[in-house]
XYZ file of N, CA, C and O in Angstrom:
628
model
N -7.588 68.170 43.937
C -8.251 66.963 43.566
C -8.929 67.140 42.224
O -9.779 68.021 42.098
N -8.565 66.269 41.113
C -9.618 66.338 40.115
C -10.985 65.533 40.418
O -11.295 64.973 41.470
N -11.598 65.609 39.416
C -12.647 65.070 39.752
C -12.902 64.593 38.509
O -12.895 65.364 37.549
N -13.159 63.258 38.365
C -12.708 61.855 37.639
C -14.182 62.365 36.622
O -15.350 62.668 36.863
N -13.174 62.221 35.210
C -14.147 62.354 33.927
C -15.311 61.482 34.081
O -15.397 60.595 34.930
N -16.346 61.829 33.074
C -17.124 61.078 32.703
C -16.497 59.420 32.112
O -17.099 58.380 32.379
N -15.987 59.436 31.787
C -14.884 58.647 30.514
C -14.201 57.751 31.322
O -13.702 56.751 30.806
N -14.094 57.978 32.623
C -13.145 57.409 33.568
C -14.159 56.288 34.408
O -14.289 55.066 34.327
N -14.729 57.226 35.155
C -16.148 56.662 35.654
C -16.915 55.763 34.497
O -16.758 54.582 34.806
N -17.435 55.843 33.679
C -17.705 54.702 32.818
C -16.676 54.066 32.342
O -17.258 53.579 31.373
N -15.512 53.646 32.241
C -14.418 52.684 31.970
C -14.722 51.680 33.103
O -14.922 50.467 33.045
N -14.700 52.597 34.232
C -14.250 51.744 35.405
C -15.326 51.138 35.705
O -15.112 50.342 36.619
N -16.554 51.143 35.308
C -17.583 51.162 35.860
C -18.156 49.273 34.795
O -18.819 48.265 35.041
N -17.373 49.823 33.696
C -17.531 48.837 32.187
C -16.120 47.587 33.113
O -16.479 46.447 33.409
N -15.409 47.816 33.266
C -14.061 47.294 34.068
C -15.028 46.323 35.322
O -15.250 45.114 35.253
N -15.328 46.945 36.043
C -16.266 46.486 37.460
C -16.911 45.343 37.162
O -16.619 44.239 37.622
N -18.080 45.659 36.141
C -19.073 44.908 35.600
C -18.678 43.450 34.807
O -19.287 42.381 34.767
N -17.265 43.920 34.135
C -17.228 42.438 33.326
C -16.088 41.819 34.334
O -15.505 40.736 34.281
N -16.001 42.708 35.104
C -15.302 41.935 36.342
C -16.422 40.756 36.914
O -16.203 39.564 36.701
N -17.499 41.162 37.575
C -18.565 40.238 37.991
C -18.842 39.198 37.040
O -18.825 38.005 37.344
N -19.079 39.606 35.976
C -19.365 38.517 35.122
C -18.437 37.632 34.738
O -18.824 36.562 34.270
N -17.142 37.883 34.851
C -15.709 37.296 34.267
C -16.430 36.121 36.088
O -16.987 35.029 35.971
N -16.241 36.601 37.039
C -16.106 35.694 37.949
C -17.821 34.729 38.615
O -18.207 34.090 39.594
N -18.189 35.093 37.637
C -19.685 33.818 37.797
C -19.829 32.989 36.916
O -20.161 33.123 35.738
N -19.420 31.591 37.859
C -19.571 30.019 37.112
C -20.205 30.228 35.956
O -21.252 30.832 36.193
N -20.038 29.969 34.573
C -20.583 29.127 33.679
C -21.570 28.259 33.644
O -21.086 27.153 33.403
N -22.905 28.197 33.783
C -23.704 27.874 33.297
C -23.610 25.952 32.921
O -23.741 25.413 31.822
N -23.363 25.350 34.164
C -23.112 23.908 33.353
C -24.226 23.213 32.998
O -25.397 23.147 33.372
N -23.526 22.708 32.159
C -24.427 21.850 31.447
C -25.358 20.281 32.183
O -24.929 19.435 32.968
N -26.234 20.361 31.761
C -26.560 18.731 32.842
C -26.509 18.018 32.476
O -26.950 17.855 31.339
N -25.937 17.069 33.168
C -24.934 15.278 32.787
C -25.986 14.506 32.081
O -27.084 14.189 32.539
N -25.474 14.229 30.826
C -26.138 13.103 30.093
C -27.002 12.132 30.980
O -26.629 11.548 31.997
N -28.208 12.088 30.390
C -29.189 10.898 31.013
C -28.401 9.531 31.146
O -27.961 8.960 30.148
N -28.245 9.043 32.411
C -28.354 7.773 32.393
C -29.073 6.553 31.665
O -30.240 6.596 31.277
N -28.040 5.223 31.501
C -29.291 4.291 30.887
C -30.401 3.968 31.604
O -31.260 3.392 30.936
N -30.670 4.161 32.794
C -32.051 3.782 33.498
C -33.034 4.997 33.043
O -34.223 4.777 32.810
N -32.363 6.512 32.915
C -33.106 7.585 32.137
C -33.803 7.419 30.813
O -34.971 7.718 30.561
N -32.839 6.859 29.947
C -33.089 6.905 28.279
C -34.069 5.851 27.955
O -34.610 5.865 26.849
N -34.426 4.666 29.081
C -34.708 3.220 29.051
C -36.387 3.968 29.224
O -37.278 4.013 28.376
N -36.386 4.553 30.792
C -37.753 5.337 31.456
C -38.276 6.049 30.242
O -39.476 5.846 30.057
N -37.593 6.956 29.228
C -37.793 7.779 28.605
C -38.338 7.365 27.574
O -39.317 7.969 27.135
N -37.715 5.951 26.778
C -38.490 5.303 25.921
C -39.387 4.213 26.401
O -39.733 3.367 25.576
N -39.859 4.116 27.780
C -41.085 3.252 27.938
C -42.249 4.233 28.037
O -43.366 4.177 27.522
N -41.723 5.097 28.791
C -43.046 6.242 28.437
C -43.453 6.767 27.307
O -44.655 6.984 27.151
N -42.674 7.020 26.471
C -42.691 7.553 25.233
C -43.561 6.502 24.889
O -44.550 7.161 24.569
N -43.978 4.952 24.683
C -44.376 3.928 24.683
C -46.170 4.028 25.284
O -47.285 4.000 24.765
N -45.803 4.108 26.159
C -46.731 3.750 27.013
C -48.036 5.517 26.832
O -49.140 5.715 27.340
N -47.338 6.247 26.078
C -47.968 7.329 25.626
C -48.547 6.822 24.127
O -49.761 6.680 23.983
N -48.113 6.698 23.612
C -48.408 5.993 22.386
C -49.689 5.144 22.626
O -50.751 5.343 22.036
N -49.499 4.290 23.449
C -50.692 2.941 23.557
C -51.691 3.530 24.272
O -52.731 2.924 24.012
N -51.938 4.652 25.254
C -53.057 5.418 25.692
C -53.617 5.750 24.646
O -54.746 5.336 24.385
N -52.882 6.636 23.765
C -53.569 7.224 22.309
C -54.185 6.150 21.563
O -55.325 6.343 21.142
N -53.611 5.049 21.333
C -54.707 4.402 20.831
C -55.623 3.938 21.343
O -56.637 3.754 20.669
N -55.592 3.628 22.544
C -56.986 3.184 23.480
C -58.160 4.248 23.567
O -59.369 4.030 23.654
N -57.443 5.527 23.518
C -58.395 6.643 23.440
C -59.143 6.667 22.171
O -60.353 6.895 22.153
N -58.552 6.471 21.265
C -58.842 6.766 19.960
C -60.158 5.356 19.739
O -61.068 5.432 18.913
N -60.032 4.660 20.293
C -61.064 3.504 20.230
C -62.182 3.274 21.175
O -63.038 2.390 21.194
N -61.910 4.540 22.152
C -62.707 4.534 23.143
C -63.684 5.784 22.845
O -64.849 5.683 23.228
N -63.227 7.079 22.112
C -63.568 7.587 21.595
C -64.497 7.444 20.590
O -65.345 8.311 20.379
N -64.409 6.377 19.919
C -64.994 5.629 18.846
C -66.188 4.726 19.168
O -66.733 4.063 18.286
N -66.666 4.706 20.708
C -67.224 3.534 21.001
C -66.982 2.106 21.928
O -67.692 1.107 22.044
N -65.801 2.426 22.470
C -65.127 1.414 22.891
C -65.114 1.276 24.460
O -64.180 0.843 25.136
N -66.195 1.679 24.852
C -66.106 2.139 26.510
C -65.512 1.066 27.312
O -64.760 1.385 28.233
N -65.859 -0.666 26.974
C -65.206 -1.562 26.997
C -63.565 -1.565 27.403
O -63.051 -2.260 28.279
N -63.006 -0.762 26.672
C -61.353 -0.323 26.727
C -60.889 -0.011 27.885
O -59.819 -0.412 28.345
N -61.922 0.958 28.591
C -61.235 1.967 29.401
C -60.894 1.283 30.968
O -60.535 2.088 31.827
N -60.967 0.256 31.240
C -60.138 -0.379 31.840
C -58.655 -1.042 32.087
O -57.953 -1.229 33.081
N -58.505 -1.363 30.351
C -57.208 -1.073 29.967
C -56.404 -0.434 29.436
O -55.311 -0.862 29.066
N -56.981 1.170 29.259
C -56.279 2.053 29.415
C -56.056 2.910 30.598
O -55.269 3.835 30.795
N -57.227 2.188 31.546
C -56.899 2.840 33.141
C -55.149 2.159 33.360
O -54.151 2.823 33.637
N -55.212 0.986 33.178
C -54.217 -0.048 33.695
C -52.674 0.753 33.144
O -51.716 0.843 33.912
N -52.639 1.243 31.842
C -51.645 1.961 30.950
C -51.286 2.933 32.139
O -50.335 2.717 32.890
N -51.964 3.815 32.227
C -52.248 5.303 32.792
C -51.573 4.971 33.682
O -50.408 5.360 33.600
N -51.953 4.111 34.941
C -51.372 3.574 35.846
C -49.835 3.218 36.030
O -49.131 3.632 36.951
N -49.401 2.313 34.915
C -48.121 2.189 34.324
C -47.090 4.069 34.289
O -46.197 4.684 34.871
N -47.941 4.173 33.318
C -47.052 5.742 32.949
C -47.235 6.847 34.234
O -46.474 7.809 34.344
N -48.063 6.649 34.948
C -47.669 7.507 36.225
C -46.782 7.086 37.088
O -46.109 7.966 37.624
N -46.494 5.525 37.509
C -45.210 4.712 38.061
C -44.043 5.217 37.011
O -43.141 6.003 37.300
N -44.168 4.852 36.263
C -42.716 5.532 35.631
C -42.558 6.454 35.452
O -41.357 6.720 35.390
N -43.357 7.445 35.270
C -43.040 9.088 35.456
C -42.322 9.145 36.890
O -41.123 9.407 36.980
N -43.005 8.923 37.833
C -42.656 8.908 38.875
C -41.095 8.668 39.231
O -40.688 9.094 40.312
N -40.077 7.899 38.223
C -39.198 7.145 38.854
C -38.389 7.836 37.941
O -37.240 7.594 38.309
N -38.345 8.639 36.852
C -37.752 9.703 36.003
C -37.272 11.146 36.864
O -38.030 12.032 37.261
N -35.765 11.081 37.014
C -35.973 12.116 37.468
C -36.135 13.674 36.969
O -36.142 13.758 35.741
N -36.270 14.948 37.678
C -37.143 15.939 37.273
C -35.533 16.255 36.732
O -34.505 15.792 37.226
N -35.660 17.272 35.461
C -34.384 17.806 34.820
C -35.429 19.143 34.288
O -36.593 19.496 34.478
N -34.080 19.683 33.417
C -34.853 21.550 33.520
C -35.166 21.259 31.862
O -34.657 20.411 31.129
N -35.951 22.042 31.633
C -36.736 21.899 30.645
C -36.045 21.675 29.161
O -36.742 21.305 28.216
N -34.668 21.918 29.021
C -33.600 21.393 27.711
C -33.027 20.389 28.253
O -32.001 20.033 27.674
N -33.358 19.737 29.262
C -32.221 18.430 29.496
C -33.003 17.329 29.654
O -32.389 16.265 29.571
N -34.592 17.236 29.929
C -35.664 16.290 29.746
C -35.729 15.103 28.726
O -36.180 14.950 27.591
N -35.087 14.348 29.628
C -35.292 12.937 28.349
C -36.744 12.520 27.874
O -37.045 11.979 26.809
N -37.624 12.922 28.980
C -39.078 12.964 28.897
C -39.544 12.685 27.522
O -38.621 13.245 26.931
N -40.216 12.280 26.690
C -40.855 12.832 25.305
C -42.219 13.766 25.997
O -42.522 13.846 27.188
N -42.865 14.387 24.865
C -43.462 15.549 25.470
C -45.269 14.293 25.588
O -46.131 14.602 26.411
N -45.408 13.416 24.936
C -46.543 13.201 25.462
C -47.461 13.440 23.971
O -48.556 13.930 24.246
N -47.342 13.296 23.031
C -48.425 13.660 22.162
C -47.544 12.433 20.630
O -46.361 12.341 20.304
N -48.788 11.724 20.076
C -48.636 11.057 19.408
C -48.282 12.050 17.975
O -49.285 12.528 17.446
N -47.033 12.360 17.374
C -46.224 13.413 16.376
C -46.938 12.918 15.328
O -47.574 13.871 14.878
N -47.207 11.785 14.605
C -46.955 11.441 13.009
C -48.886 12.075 12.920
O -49.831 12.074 13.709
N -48.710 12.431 11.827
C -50.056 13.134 11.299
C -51.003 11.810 11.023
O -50.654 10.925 10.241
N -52.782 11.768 12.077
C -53.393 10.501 11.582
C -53.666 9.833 10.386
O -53.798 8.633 10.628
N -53.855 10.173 8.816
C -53.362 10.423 7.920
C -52.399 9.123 7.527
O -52.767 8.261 6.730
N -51.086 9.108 8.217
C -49.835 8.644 8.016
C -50.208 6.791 8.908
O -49.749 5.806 8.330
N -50.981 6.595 10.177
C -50.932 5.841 10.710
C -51.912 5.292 10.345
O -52.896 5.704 9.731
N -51.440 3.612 11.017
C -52.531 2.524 10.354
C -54.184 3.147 11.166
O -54.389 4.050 11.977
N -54.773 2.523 10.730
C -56.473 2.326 11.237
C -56.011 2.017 12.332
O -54.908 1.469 12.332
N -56.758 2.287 13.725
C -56.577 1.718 14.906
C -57.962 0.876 14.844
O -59.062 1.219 14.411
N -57.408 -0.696 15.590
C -58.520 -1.877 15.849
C -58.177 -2.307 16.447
O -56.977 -2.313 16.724
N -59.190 -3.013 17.076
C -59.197 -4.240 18.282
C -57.462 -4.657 18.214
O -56.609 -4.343 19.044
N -57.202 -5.769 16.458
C -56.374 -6.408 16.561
C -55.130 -5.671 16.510
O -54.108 -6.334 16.689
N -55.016 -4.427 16.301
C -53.522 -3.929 16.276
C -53.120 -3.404 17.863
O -51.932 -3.496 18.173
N -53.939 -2.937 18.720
C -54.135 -2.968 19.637
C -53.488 -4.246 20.561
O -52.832 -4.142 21.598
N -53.875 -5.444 19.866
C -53.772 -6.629 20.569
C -52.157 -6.733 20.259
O -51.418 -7.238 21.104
N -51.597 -6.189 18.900
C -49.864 -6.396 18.277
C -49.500 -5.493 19.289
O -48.583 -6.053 19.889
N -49.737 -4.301 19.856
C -49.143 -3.575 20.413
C -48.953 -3.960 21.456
O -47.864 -3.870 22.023
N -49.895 -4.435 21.899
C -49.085 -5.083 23.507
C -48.464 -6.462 23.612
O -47.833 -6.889 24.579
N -48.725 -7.082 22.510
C -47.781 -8.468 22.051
C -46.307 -8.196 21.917
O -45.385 -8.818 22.444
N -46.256 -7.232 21.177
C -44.816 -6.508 21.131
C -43.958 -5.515 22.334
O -42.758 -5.285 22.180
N -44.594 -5.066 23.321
C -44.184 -4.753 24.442
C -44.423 -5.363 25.488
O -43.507 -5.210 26.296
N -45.106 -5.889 25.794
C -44.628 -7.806 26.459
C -43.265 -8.510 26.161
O -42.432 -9.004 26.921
N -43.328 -8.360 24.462
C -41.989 -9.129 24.225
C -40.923 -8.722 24.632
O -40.006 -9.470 24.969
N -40.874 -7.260 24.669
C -39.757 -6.365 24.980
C -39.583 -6.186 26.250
O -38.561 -5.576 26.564
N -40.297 -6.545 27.097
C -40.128 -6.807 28.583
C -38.676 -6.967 29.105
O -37.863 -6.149 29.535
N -38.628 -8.604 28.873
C -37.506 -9.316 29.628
C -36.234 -8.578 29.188
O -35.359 -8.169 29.951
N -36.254 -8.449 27.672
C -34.284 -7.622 27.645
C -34.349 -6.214 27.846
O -33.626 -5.460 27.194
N -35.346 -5.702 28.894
C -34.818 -4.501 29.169
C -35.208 -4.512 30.303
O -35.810 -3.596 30.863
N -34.741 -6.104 30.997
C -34.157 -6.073 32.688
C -32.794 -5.884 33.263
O -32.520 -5.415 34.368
N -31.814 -6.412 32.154
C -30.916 -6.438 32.200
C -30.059 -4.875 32.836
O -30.655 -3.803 32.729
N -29.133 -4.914 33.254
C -28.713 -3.639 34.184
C -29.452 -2.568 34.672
O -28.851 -1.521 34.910
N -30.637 -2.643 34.860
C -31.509 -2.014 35.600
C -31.715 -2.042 37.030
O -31.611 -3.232 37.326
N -31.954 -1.365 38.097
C -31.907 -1.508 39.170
C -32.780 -2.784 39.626
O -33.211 -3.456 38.688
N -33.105 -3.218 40.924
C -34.184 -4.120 40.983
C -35.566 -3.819 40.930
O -36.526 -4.484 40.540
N -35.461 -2.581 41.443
C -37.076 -1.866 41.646
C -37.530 -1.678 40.592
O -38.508 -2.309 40.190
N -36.964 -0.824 39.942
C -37.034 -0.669 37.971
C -37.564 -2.451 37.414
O -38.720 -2.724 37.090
N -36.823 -3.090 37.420
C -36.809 -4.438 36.840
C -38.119 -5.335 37.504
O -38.660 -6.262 36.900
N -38.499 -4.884 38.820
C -39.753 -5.714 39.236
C -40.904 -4.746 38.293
O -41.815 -5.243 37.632
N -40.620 -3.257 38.411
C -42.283 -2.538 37.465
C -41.747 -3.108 35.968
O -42.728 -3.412 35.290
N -40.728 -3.294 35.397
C -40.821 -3.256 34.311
C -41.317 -4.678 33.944
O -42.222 -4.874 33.133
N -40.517 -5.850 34.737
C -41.474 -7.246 34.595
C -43.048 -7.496 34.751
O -43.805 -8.316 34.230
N -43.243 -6.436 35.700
C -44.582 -6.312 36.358
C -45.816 -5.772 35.025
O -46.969 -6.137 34.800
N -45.137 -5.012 34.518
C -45.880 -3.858 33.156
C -46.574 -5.416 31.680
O -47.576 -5.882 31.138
N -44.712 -5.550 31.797
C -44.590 -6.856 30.728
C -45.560 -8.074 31.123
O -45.735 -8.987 30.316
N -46.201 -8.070 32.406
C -46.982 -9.072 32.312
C -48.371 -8.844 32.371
O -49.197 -9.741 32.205
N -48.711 -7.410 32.653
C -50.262 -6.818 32.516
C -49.970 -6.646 30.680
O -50.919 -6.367 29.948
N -49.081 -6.778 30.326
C -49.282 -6.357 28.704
C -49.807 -7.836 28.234
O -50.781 -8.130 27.541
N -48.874 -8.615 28.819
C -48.825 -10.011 27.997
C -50.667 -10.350 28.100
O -51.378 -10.368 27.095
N -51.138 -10.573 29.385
C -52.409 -10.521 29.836
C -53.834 -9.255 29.233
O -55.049 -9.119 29.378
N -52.974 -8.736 28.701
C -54.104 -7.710 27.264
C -54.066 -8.356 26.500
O -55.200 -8.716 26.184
N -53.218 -8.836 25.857
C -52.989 -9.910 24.889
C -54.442 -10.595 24.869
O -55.348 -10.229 24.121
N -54.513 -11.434 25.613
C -56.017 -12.279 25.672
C -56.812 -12.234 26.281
O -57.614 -13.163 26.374
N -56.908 -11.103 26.956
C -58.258 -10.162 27.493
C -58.468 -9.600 26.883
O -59.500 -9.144 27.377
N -58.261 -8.779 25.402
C -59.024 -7.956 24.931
C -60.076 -8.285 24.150
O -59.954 -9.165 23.298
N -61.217 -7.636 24.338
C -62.537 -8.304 23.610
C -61.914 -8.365 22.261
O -60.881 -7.853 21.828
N -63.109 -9.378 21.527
C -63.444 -9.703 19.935
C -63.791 -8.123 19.181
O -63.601 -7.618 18.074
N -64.308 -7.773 20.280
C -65.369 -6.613 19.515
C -65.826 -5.702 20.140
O -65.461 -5.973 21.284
N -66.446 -4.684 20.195
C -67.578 -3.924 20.702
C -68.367 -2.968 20.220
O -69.273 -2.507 20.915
């Protein structure tokens, strides 16, 4: 009997190994977000945005606000909720933090405040369309606590 080289034993051993690896699945990839995903993904992304400015005015004095940024909060935890969970490179999610340097963005006030939810009110109704029903009742539902900031928000404070 010989007794199998060094050289042999590590071949076979290099042989074995990319054997295992030759036969374990590939790593797939996860299936493109759905449009009810990309839709969730940019209302939150949204609805992150309009906290930041409520903060930023509440911060400022605005204690007044924080009722309707409770109401936001509220919003973006229902739709978090209805996003489903994906692994941390496949997250349509946005991460949650207002990017553009303050610097770059207008003054936050009462009245831009008041455009911001004038303009996502508006955007309500055409992004009922092929959405499930449940989706389409929070999203009508959102669009009409927005419309209703509209002319609830104080003059001033």
């Amino acid at each position: 009997m010989n007794p199998l080289s060094r050289r042999a034993v590590l071949a076979g051993g290099a042989m074995l190994l990319s054997g295992c690896a030759a036969g374990d699945p590939a790593p797939s990839a996860a299936p493109a977000p759905g449009p009810e995903e990309v839709l969730l993904g940019r209302l939150i992304a949204d609805k992150e945005r309009t906290i930041g400015l409520y903060t930023q005015l509440i911060d400022a004095g605005g204690k007044a606000l924080e009722p309707f940024r409770d109401r936001h909060r509220a919003h973006l935890a229902e739709l978090r909720r209805r996003l489903p969970v994906r692994g941390v490179t496949g997250s349509p999610a946005p991460s949650g933090s207002v990017s553009a340097s303050p610097s770059r963005q207008p003054r936050v006030t009462l009245a831009r405040l008041r455009e911001v939810e004038r303009r996502a009110a508006a955007q309500r109704p055409g992004q009922l369309a092929g959405v499930s029903p449940a989706l389409a009742q929070l999203i009508a539902s959102i669009g009409a606590c927005e419309a209703l900031h509209v002319v609830a928000l104080p003059r001033s404070f």
